[in-house]
Amino acid sequence: MKTTAEIRQAFLDFFAAREHRVVKSSSLVPGNDPTLLFTNAGMVQFKDVFLGSEKRAYTRATSAQRCVRAGGKHNDLENVGYTARHHTFFEMLGNFSFGDYFKKEAIEFAWDFLTNSCGLPAERLWVTVYEEDDEAASIWLDEIGVDPNRFTRIGDKPGKRYDSDNFWAMGDTGPCGPCTEIFYDHGPDVPGGPPGSPDEDGDRYIEIWNLVFMQFDRAADGTMSPLPAPCVDTGMGLERLAAILQGGHSNYDIDLFQHLIKAAGRVTATDDLAVPSLKVIADHIRACAFLIVDGVLPSNEGRGYVLRRIIRRAIRHGYKLGCKDLFFSRMVAPLVEVMGEAYPELSDKQAYVTEVLEREETRFGETLDQGMKLLEAAIVELSDRRIPGEVAFKLYDTYGFPIDLTRDIARERELNVDEEGFERAMGEQRERARAAGSFGAKDGLPAELIAELKPTEFLGYSETGVDSAEVLA
Ligand code: ATP
Ligand code: MG
Ligand code: MG
Ligand code: MG
């Protein structure tokens, strides 16, 4: 059985053997793009190459890119713990053509890799194309010979032009184009329907690989201008592929996650390794550690606030497991064990990452218990299934519970949060702060703690980032 690390390498080797330059993963903080919160795909570091404003010494590239989808256009934070396939942090395997090959070769490479190198049976795969893309349809059906019964054309969402699962865009602006996607059928034991069907959101047919035919640059006003040359950008989730190749169904079954889940069980003193909270902790440590490696620090705004929210969600899961000690920062060492070799920057900063997490954990630990008690007491009193806005606000303002954390707890108990009431309380707070001429406590942290927080420290792109896009092979 191949390990996740070996699968990552096999992918890069496959494309290196087909004249692709192996390019190192860039930072999670996009160096060339203020429009983007985090690197959410392999193409991000190549954006300017697609746009034609940057030239590289090669026209074919391949990478395993660390990605975070926890904010902005691609946000999977709410899926973690609920699906078998979504992470906040994951690795995207990709191959890229900058005005070199186009649809035909891209499709052939992907099919060859999956069916020959990985040995996946064709009858387990399902293909989708953008509804209007006759060229891609014909390559799949006439040249590759996929079964028309395992093939779907997917169009735009009603009333929206170029808004489709088969029209990929990095964000609201930038390079975009029609795409074709390959799904794996985990079999009838898993609930869920094929792509394009009403129950496609189940975990039976799992999307593994997206091949994007980059053709346009979308401007802020929605205008689409053609790129200087048609390009290819593909992305495949490493963890999803590993799940299939290791004979499992859930991403959490793979060697890498099993290692982290065992570690999470150990540090929280939890014997039952099947409890969902351990999965969430295993997921969140990757996002948090790599964001810190890439120069983000927990704070009350922007990227730092996203990091803080993920850390606090993880800590609350430990609390839910009855863990009273610091545990989250103790997940860094096990993470280094499974990912340090592929990402030396993680090993290099192990002590620093541990310290940052420990600090945040200590800080939130001071208010978490009291906040939870307040929430539990409020829940007992509920007359409907809705947590009052004032309670959510108090949790936010006094106990440092980001609103999504309260929402997360509510969802677990099949409750919801009075969002309007929360917004109203927030508005009143802002008014009071304005009247008093101060900005107030932003995240419900006592003022002295806020003063203690360092601003997001920028560690530079050069170490891991776009500027250096260091070539490995
Ligand atoms: P999904 O429909 O499953 O949410 P997506 O269409 O949003 O995936 P793409 O933007 O097409 O994903 O990204 C390319 C590939 O990256 C996907 O086919 C999948 O294998 C992987 N991927 C996307 N999001 C995640 C995630 N949150 N966690 C793990 N892998 C992911
Ligand atoms: Mg998605
Ligand atoms: Mg999709
Ligand atoms: Mg997709």
Coordinates of C-alpha atoms and ligand atoms in Angstrom, one line a residue:
M1 CA 0.0 0.0 0.0
K2 CA 1.3 3.4 -0.9
T3 CA 1.6 6.0 1.8
T4 CA 0.2 9.5 1.2
A5 CA 3.8 10.8 0.8
E6 CA 4.5 8.1 -1.8
I7 CA 1.4 9.0 -3.7
R8 CA 2.4 12.7 -3.7
Q9 CA 5.7 11.7 -5.1
A10 CA 4.3 9.4 -7.7
F11 CA 2.1 12.2 -9.1
L12 CA 5.1 14.6 -9.4
D13 CA 7.2 11.9 -11.0
F14 CA 4.5 11.1 -13.5
F15 CA 4.4 14.7 -14.7
A16 CA 8.2 15.2 -14.4
A17 CA 8.6 12.3 -16.8
R18 CA 6.3 14.2 -19.2
E19 CA 8.5 17.3 -19.3
H20 CA 6.8 19.2 -16.4
R21 CA 9.0 21.3 -14.1
V22 CA 8.4 20.3 -10.5
V23 CA 7.7 23.5 -8.6
K24 CA 7.7 23.9 -4.9
S25 CA 4.4 24.7 -3.1
S26 CA 4.1 28.4 -2.5
S27 CA 3.0 30.1 0.8
L28 CA -0.6 30.0 2.0
V29 CA -0.4 33.8 2.0
P30 CA -0.6 34.7 -1.6
G31 CA 2.3 37.0 -2.4
N32 CA 1.0 38.5 -5.6
D33 CA -2.7 38.9 -4.8
P34 CA -4.4 41.2 -2.3
T35 CA -7.8 39.9 -3.7
L36 CA -7.3 36.5 -2.2
L37 CA -7.4 35.6 1.5
F38 CA -5.4 32.3 1.2
T39 CA -3.9 30.2 -1.5
N40 CA -6.9 28.0 -2.4
A41 CA -5.5 26.1 -5.4
G42 CA -2.3 25.1 -7.1
M43 CA -2.8 27.8 -9.8
V44 CA -2.5 30.7 -7.4
Q45 CA 1.3 31.0 -7.7
F46 CA 1.0 30.9 -11.5
K47 CA -1.8 33.5 -11.8
D48 CA 0.4 36.1 -13.5
V49 CA 1.8 33.5 -15.9
F50 CA -1.8 32.7 -17.0
L51 CA -2.5 36.4 -17.4
G52 CA 0.7 36.8 -19.5
S53 CA 2.3 39.4 -17.3
E54 CA 5.0 37.0 -16.0
K55 CA 7.2 34.6 -18.0
R56 CA 8.8 31.5 -16.6
A57 CA 11.6 29.4 -18.1
Y58 CA 9.2 26.5 -18.6
T59 CA 5.7 26.0 -20.2
R60 CA 4.8 22.9 -18.2
A61 CA 4.8 22.7 -14.4
T62 CA 3.6 20.3 -11.7
S63 CA 3.2 20.9 -7.9
A64 CA 1.8 19.7 -4.7
Q65 CA 0.4 22.9 -3.3
R66 CA -0.7 23.5 0.3
C67 CA -4.2 25.1 0.2
V68 CA -6.5 26.5 2.8
R69 CA -10.2 26.9 2.1
A70 CA -11.6 28.6 5.2
G71 CA -12.8 32.0 3.9
G72 CA -13.5 33.9 0.7
K73 CA -15.0 32.3 -2.4
H74 CA -13.8 28.8 -1.5
N75 CA -14.8 28.1 2.1
D76 CA -15.1 24.6 3.5
L77 CA -14.8 25.3 7.2
E78 CA -18.4 24.4 7.8
N79 CA -18.0 21.1 6.0
V80 CA -15.2 19.8 8.3
G81 CA -16.5 17.1 10.5
Y82 CA -19.6 16.7 8.4
T83 CA -18.2 15.3 5.1
A84 CA -15.6 12.6 4.5
R85 CA -13.8 14.7 1.9
H86 CA -13.5 18.4 2.9
H87 CA -10.6 19.9 4.9
T88 CA -9.7 23.4 5.9
F89 CA -6.1 22.5 4.8
F90 CA -5.4 20.1 2.0
E91 CA -2.8 19.5 -0.6
M92 CA -3.7 20.0 -4.2
L93 CA -1.7 18.0 -6.8
G94 CA -1.6 19.8 -10.1
N95 CA -0.2 20.0 -13.6
F96 CA -0.1 23.2 -15.6
S97 CA 0.3 24.2 -19.2
F98 CA 1.2 27.8 -20.0
G99 CA 0.1 28.1 -23.6
D100 CA 1.6 24.6 -24.2
Y101 CA -0.8 21.7 -24.4
F102 CA -4.5 22.1 -24.1
K103 CA -7.6 20.0 -23.6
K104 CA -6.6 16.8 -25.4
E105 CA -3.3 16.2 -23.7
A106 CA -4.7 17.4 -20.3
I107 CA -7.4 14.8 -20.5
E108 CA -5.1 12.1 -21.7
F109 CA -2.6 12.7 -19.0
A110 CA -5.2 12.5 -16.3
W111 CA -6.8 9.4 -17.6
D112 CA -3.5 7.7 -18.0
F113 CA -2.4 8.6 -14.5
L114 CA -5.6 7.4 -12.9
T115 CA -6.3 4.2 -14.9
N116 CA -2.7 3.1 -15.6
S117 CA -0.4 4.5 -12.9
C118 CA -3.0 4.3 -10.1
G119 CA -4.8 1.3 -11.6
L120 CA -8.3 2.6 -11.0
P121 CA -11.0 0.7 -13.0
A122 CA -12.7 2.9 -15.6
E123 CA -16.1 1.7 -14.4
R124 CA -15.5 3.4 -11.0
L125 CA -14.9 6.8 -12.6
W126 CA -17.5 9.4 -13.7
V127 CA -16.8 12.4 -15.9
T128 CA -18.4 15.8 -16.1
V129 CA -17.8 18.6 -18.7
Y130 CA -19.1 22.2 -19.0
E131 CA -22.4 22.0 -20.9
E132 CA -21.2 24.0 -23.9
D133 CA -17.8 22.3 -24.1
D134 CA -18.4 20.0 -27.1
E135 CA -14.7 19.7 -27.7
A136 CA -14.0 18.3 -24.2
A137 CA -17.1 16.0 -24.6
S138 CA -15.8 14.6 -27.8
I139 CA -12.3 13.9 -26.4
W140 CA -13.8 12.0 -23.5
L141 CA -16.5 10.1 -25.5
D142 CA -14.8 9.5 -28.9
E143 CA -11.1 9.4 -28.1
I144 CA -10.8 8.1 -24.5
G145 CA -14.0 6.1 -24.9
V146 CA -15.7 6.8 -21.5
D147 CA -19.1 5.2 -21.0
P148 CA -21.8 7.8 -21.9
N149 CA -23.7 6.5 -18.9
R150 CA -21.0 7.7 -16.7
F151 CA -20.7 11.1 -18.2
T152 CA -22.7 14.4 -17.5
R153 CA -22.7 17.8 -19.0
I154 CA -23.2 20.5 -16.3
G155 CA -24.5 24.0 -17.2
D156 CA -24.7 27.3 -15.6
K157 CA -26.8 27.8 -12.4
P158 CA -30.2 29.2 -13.3
G159 CA -30.0 32.9 -14.4
K160 CA -26.2 33.0 -14.0
R161 CA -23.7 33.2 -16.8
Y162 CA -20.4 31.3 -16.2
D163 CA -21.4 30.2 -12.8
S164 CA -21.3 26.4 -12.8
D165 CA -19.5 23.5 -11.0
N166 CA -17.9 23.1 -14.4
F167 CA -16.7 26.7 -14.8
W168 CA -13.8 27.3 -12.4
A169 CA -12.8 30.6 -11.0
M170 CA -10.1 31.3 -8.4
G171 CA -12.2 34.2 -7.0
D172 CA -14.5 36.9 -8.2
T173 CA -11.9 38.2 -10.5
G174 CA -8.9 36.7 -12.3
P175 CA -8.3 33.7 -14.6
C176 CA -11.2 31.3 -15.1
G177 CA -12.6 28.9 -17.6
P178 CA -14.6 25.8 -18.3
C179 CA -13.5 22.6 -16.7
T180 CA -14.0 18.9 -16.8
E181 CA -14.0 16.9 -13.6
I182 CA -13.4 13.3 -12.7
F183 CA -15.3 11.6 -9.9
Y184 CA -14.7 8.3 -8.1
D185 CA -17.7 6.1 -7.2
H186 CA -17.2 4.6 -3.8
G187 CA -20.1 2.2 -4.4
P188 CA -23.7 1.8 -3.4
D189 CA -23.0 1.3 0.3
V190 CA -22.3 5.0 0.6
P191 CA -25.3 7.4 0.2
G192 CA -25.2 10.0 -2.5
G193 CA -26.0 10.4 -6.2
P194 CA -23.9 11.0 -9.3
P195 CA -22.8 14.6 -10.2
G196 CA -25.6 16.7 -11.5
S197 CA -28.3 14.7 -9.6
P198 CA -30.3 16.1 -6.7
D199 CA -28.4 14.1 -4.1
E200 CA -24.9 14.7 -5.5
D201 CA -23.7 16.2 -2.2
G202 CA -23.4 12.8 -0.6
D203 CA -20.0 11.1 -0.2
R204 CA -20.6 8.3 -2.8
Y205 CA -19.4 10.0 -5.9
I206 CA -16.4 12.0 -4.8
E207 CA -14.9 14.6 -7.0
I208 CA -11.2 13.9 -7.3
W209 CA -9.7 15.9 -10.1
N210 CA -10.6 19.1 -11.8
L211 CA -9.1 20.0 -15.2
V212 CA -9.6 23.7 -15.9
F213 CA -9.2 25.1 -19.4
M214 CA -8.1 28.6 -18.5
Q215 CA -9.4 30.9 -21.2
F216 CA -10.6 34.2 -19.6
D217 CA -9.6 36.9 -17.2
R218 CA -12.7 38.1 -15.4
A219 CA -12.7 41.8 -14.4
A220 CA -14.5 43.2 -11.3
D221 CA -17.4 44.4 -13.5
G222 CA -17.8 40.8 -14.8
T223 CA -16.3 41.5 -18.2
M224 CA -14.5 38.4 -19.6
S225 CA -11.4 39.0 -21.7
P226 CA -9.5 36.2 -23.4
L227 CA -6.2 35.2 -21.9
P228 CA -3.1 35.7 -24.2
A229 CA -2.9 31.9 -24.6
P230 CA -5.2 29.1 -23.5
C231 CA -3.8 27.4 -20.5
V232 CA -4.4 24.3 -18.4
D233 CA -4.7 24.2 -14.7
T234 CA -5.5 21.0 -12.9
G235 CA -6.1 20.2 -9.3
M236 CA -6.6 16.9 -7.5
G237 CA -7.0 16.5 -3.7
L238 CA -4.1 14.4 -2.5
E239 CA -6.1 13.1 0.5
R240 CA -9.0 12.1 -1.6
L241 CA -6.8 10.2 -4.0
A242 CA -5.0 8.6 -1.1
A243 CA -8.3 7.5 0.5
I244 CA -9.2 5.6 -2.7
L245 CA -5.7 4.1 -3.3
Q246 CA -5.5 2.9 0.4
G247 CA -8.9 1.2 0.0
G248 CA -10.8 3.5 2.3
H249 CA -13.6 5.8 1.8
S250 CA -13.1 8.7 4.1
N251 CA -10.1 11.0 3.9
Y252 CA -9.7 10.5 7.6
D253 CA -8.8 6.8 7.0
I254 CA -5.5 7.6 5.2
D255 CA -2.2 6.9 7.0
L256 CA -1.5 10.6 7.5
F257 CA -4.8 11.3 9.2
Q258 CA -4.8 8.1 11.2
H259 CA -1.4 9.2 12.6
L260 CA -2.9 12.6 13.6
I261 CA -6.2 11.1 15.0
K262 CA -4.2 8.7 17.2
A263 CA -2.1 11.7 18.4
A264 CA -5.3 13.7 19.1
G265 CA -6.6 10.7 21.1
R266 CA -3.4 10.7 23.1
V267 CA -3.2 14.4 23.8
T268 CA -6.8 14.7 24.8
A269 CA -6.8 11.3 26.7
T270 CA -9.7 10.0 24.5
D271 CA -9.9 6.2 24.0
D272 CA -12.6 6.1 21.4
L273 CA -10.7 7.1 18.2
A274 CA -14.0 7.3 16.2
V275 CA -15.3 10.4 17.9
P276 CA -15.8 13.2 15.3
S277 CA -14.0 15.8 17.4
L278 CA -10.7 14.0 16.9
K279 CA -11.2 14.4 13.1
V280 CA -11.8 18.0 13.5
I281 CA -8.7 18.5 15.7
A282 CA -6.6 16.5 13.1
D283 CA -7.9 18.7 10.4
H284 CA -7.5 22.0 12.2
I285 CA -3.9 21.4 13.4
R286 CA -2.8 21.2 9.7
A287 CA -4.4 24.5 8.8
C288 CA -3.3 26.3 11.9
A289 CA 0.3 25.1 11.9
F290 CA 0.8 25.9 8.2
L291 CA -0.8 29.3 8.5
I292 CA 1.6 30.1 11.3
V293 CA 4.5 28.7 9.3
D294 CA 3.5 31.1 6.5
G295 CA 3.6 34.1 8.7
V296 CA 0.0 34.5 10.0
L297 CA -0.6 35.0 13.7
P298 CA -3.9 34.9 15.6
S299 CA -5.4 38.3 15.7
N300 CA -8.7 40.1 15.5
E301 CA -8.9 40.8 11.8
G302 CA -8.3 39.5 8.3
R303 CA -6.2 36.4 7.9
G304 CA -5.2 36.4 11.6
Y305 CA -8.9 36.3 12.6
V306 CA -9.5 33.3 10.4
L307 CA -6.6 31.6 12.1
R308 CA -7.9 32.5 15.5
R309 CA -11.3 31.1 14.7
I310 CA -9.9 27.8 13.5
I311 CA -7.7 27.5 16.6
R312 CA -10.6 28.3 18.9
R313 CA -12.9 25.8 17.2
A314 CA -10.2 23.1 17.7
I315 CA -9.8 24.0 21.3
R316 CA -13.5 23.8 21.9
H317 CA -13.5 20.3 20.5
G318 CA -10.9 19.3 23.1
Y319 CA -13.0 20.9 25.8
K320 CA -15.9 18.9 24.5
L321 CA -13.8 15.7 25.0
G322 CA -13.3 16.7 28.6
C323 CA -9.7 17.8 28.1
K324 CA -8.6 20.3 30.7
D325 CA -5.0 20.6 29.7
L326 CA -3.2 22.3 26.9
F327 CA -3.5 19.8 24.0
F328 CA -3.7 21.6 20.7
S329 CA -0.1 22.8 20.7
R330 CA 1.0 19.2 21.5
M331 CA -0.3 18.2 18.0
V332 CA 2.5 20.1 16.3
A333 CA 5.1 17.4 16.9
P334 CA 3.0 14.5 15.5
L335 CA 2.2 16.8 12.5
V336 CA 5.9 17.3 11.9
E337 CA 6.3 13.5 12.0
V338 CA 4.0 13.0 9.0
M339 CA 4.5 16.2 7.0
G340 CA 7.9 17.6 8.0
E341 CA 9.8 15.7 5.3
A342 CA 7.7 17.1 2.5
Y343 CA 7.6 20.5 4.1
P344 CA 11.0 21.3 5.8
E345 CA 9.7 24.8 6.6
L346 CA 7.3 23.1 9.1
S347 CA 10.1 21.2 10.8
D348 CA 12.2 24.3 10.9
K349 CA 9.5 26.3 12.7
Q350 CA 8.2 23.5 15.0
A351 CA 9.1 25.3 18.2
Y352 CA 7.7 28.7 17.1
V353 CA 4.4 27.2 15.9
T354 CA 4.1 25.3 19.1
E355 CA 4.6 28.4 21.1
V356 CA 2.1 30.5 19.2
L357 CA -0.5 27.9 19.6
E358 CA 0.2 27.4 23.2
R359 CA -0.2 31.1 23.8
E360 CA -3.6 31.2 22.1
E361 CA -4.7 28.1 23.9
T362 CA -3.8 29.5 27.3
R363 CA -5.5 32.8 26.5
F364 CA -8.8 31.2 25.2
G365 CA -8.6 28.7 28.0
E366 CA -9.2 31.5 30.5
T367 CA -12.6 32.3 29.2
L368 CA -13.8 29.1 27.4
D369 CA -15.0 27.3 30.5
Q370 CA -17.0 30.3 31.7
G371 CA -18.4 31.0 28.3
M372 CA -19.5 27.4 27.9
K373 CA -21.3 27.5 31.3
L374 CA -23.1 30.6 30.2
L375 CA -24.1 29.0 27.0
E376 CA -25.3 25.7 28.7
A377 CA -27.4 27.7 31.1
A378 CA -28.9 29.7 28.2
I379 CA -29.7 26.5 26.3
V380 CA -31.5 25.0 29.3
E381 CA -33.7 28.1 29.3
L382 CA -34.6 28.0 25.6
S383 CA -38.2 28.1 24.6
D384 CA -37.5 27.6 20.9
R385 CA -34.5 26.1 19.2
R386 CA -32.7 29.4 18.8
I387 CA -29.9 30.8 20.9
P388 CA -30.7 34.5 21.6
G389 CA -28.6 37.1 19.8
E390 CA -27.6 38.7 23.2
V391 CA -26.2 35.4 24.4
A392 CA -24.1 35.0 21.2
F393 CA -23.0 38.6 21.6
K394 CA -22.0 38.1 25.2
L395 CA -20.1 35.0 24.3
Y396 CA -18.3 37.0 21.5
D397 CA -17.7 40.2 23.4
T398 CA -16.8 38.9 26.9
Y399 CA -15.6 35.3 26.3
G400 CA -13.9 35.5 22.9
F401 CA -16.3 33.1 21.1
P402 CA -16.2 34.0 17.4
I403 CA -19.7 33.8 16.1
D404 CA -19.0 30.8 13.9
L405 CA -17.9 28.9 17.0
T406 CA -21.2 29.5 18.7
R407 CA -22.9 28.6 15.4
D408 CA -20.8 25.4 15.3
I409 CA -21.9 24.4 18.9
A410 CA -25.6 25.2 18.0
R411 CA -25.5 23.1 14.9
E412 CA -24.2 20.1 16.9
R413 CA -27.3 20.3 19.1
E414 CA -29.6 21.0 16.2
L415 CA -30.1 24.6 17.4
N416 CA -29.6 27.8 15.5
V417 CA -28.4 31.3 16.4
D418 CA -30.5 34.5 16.3
E419 CA -28.2 36.1 13.8
E420 CA -30.2 39.3 13.5
G421 CA -30.2 39.7 17.2
F422 CA -26.5 39.2 17.3
E423 CA -25.9 41.8 14.5
R424 CA -28.1 44.2 16.4
A425 CA -26.1 43.8 19.6
M426 CA -22.9 44.2 17.6
G427 CA -24.3 47.4 16.0
E428 CA -25.2 48.8 19.4
Q429 CA -21.7 48.0 20.7
R430 CA -20.1 49.8 17.7
E431 CA -22.4 52.8 18.4
R432 CA -21.3 52.9 22.1
A433 CA -17.7 52.6 21.1
R434 CA -18.0 55.4 18.6
A435 CA -19.8 57.6 21.2
A436 CA -17.0 56.8 23.7
G437 CA -14.4 57.6 21.0
S438 CA -12.8 54.2 21.2
F439 CA -12.8 51.1 19.1
G440 CA -13.8 48.8 21.9
A441 CA -12.8 45.2 22.5
K442 CA -13.0 43.6 19.1
D443 CA -13.1 40.0 19.9
G444 CA -14.4 40.0 23.4
L445 CA -10.9 39.9 24.8
P446 CA -10.0 41.9 27.8
A447 CA -8.2 45.1 26.8
E448 CA -5.0 44.0 28.4
L449 CA -4.9 40.8 26.4
I450 CA -5.6 42.7 23.2
A451 CA -2.7 45.0 24.0
E452 CA -0.5 42.0 24.4
L453 CA -1.4 40.5 21.0
K454 CA 1.3 41.1 18.4
P455 CA 0.1 42.3 15.0
T456 CA 0.3 39.7 12.2
E457 CA 4.0 39.3 11.8
F458 CA 5.1 39.1 8.2
L459 CA 7.8 36.5 7.9
G460 CA 8.4 37.2 4.2
Y461 CA 7.5 35.3 1.1
S462 CA 11.0 34.6 0.2
E463 CA 11.3 31.6 2.4
T464 CA 8.4 29.6 1.1
G465 CA 6.7 31.9 -1.2
V466 CA 5.9 32.9 -4.7
D467 CA 9.0 35.1 -5.4
S468 CA 11.3 32.2 -4.9
A469 CA 9.0 29.5 -6.4
E470 CA 11.9 27.3 -5.9
V471 CA 12.4 24.5 -8.3
L472 CA 13.0 21.1 -6.9
A473 CA 13.9 19.1 -10.0
Ligands
ATP1 P1 -16.0 19.9 -3.9 O1 -17.1 20.0 -4.9 O2 -15.8 18.5 -3.4 O3 -16.2 20.9 -2.8 P2 -14.4 21.7 -5.4 O4 -15.2 21.6 -6.7 O5 -14.8 22.8 -4.6 O6 -14.6 20.3 -4.6 P3 -12.0 22.4 -6.9 O7 -12.0 23.8 -6.7 O8 -12.5 21.9 -8.2 O9 -12.9 21.6 -5.7 O10 -10.6 21.8 -6.5 C1 -9.9 20.8 -7.1 C2 -9.8 19.5 -6.2 O11 -9.3 19.8 -4.9 C3 -11.1 18.8 -6.0 O12 -11.5 18.0 -7.1 C4 -10.8 18.0 -4.7 O13 -10.1 16.8 -5.1 C5 -9.8 18.9 -4.0 N1 -10.5 19.6 -2.9 C6 -11.3 20.7 -3.1 N2 -11.7 21.2 -1.9 C7 -11.2 20.4 -0.9 C8 -11.2 20.4 0.5 N3 -11.8 21.3 1.2 N4 -10.5 19.4 1.1 C9 -9.9 18.4 0.4 N5 -9.8 18.4 -0.9 C10 -10.4 19.4 -1.6
MG2 MG -15.9 22.9 -2.9
MG3 MG -17.0 20.5 -7.0
MG4 MG -14.4 21.1 -8.6

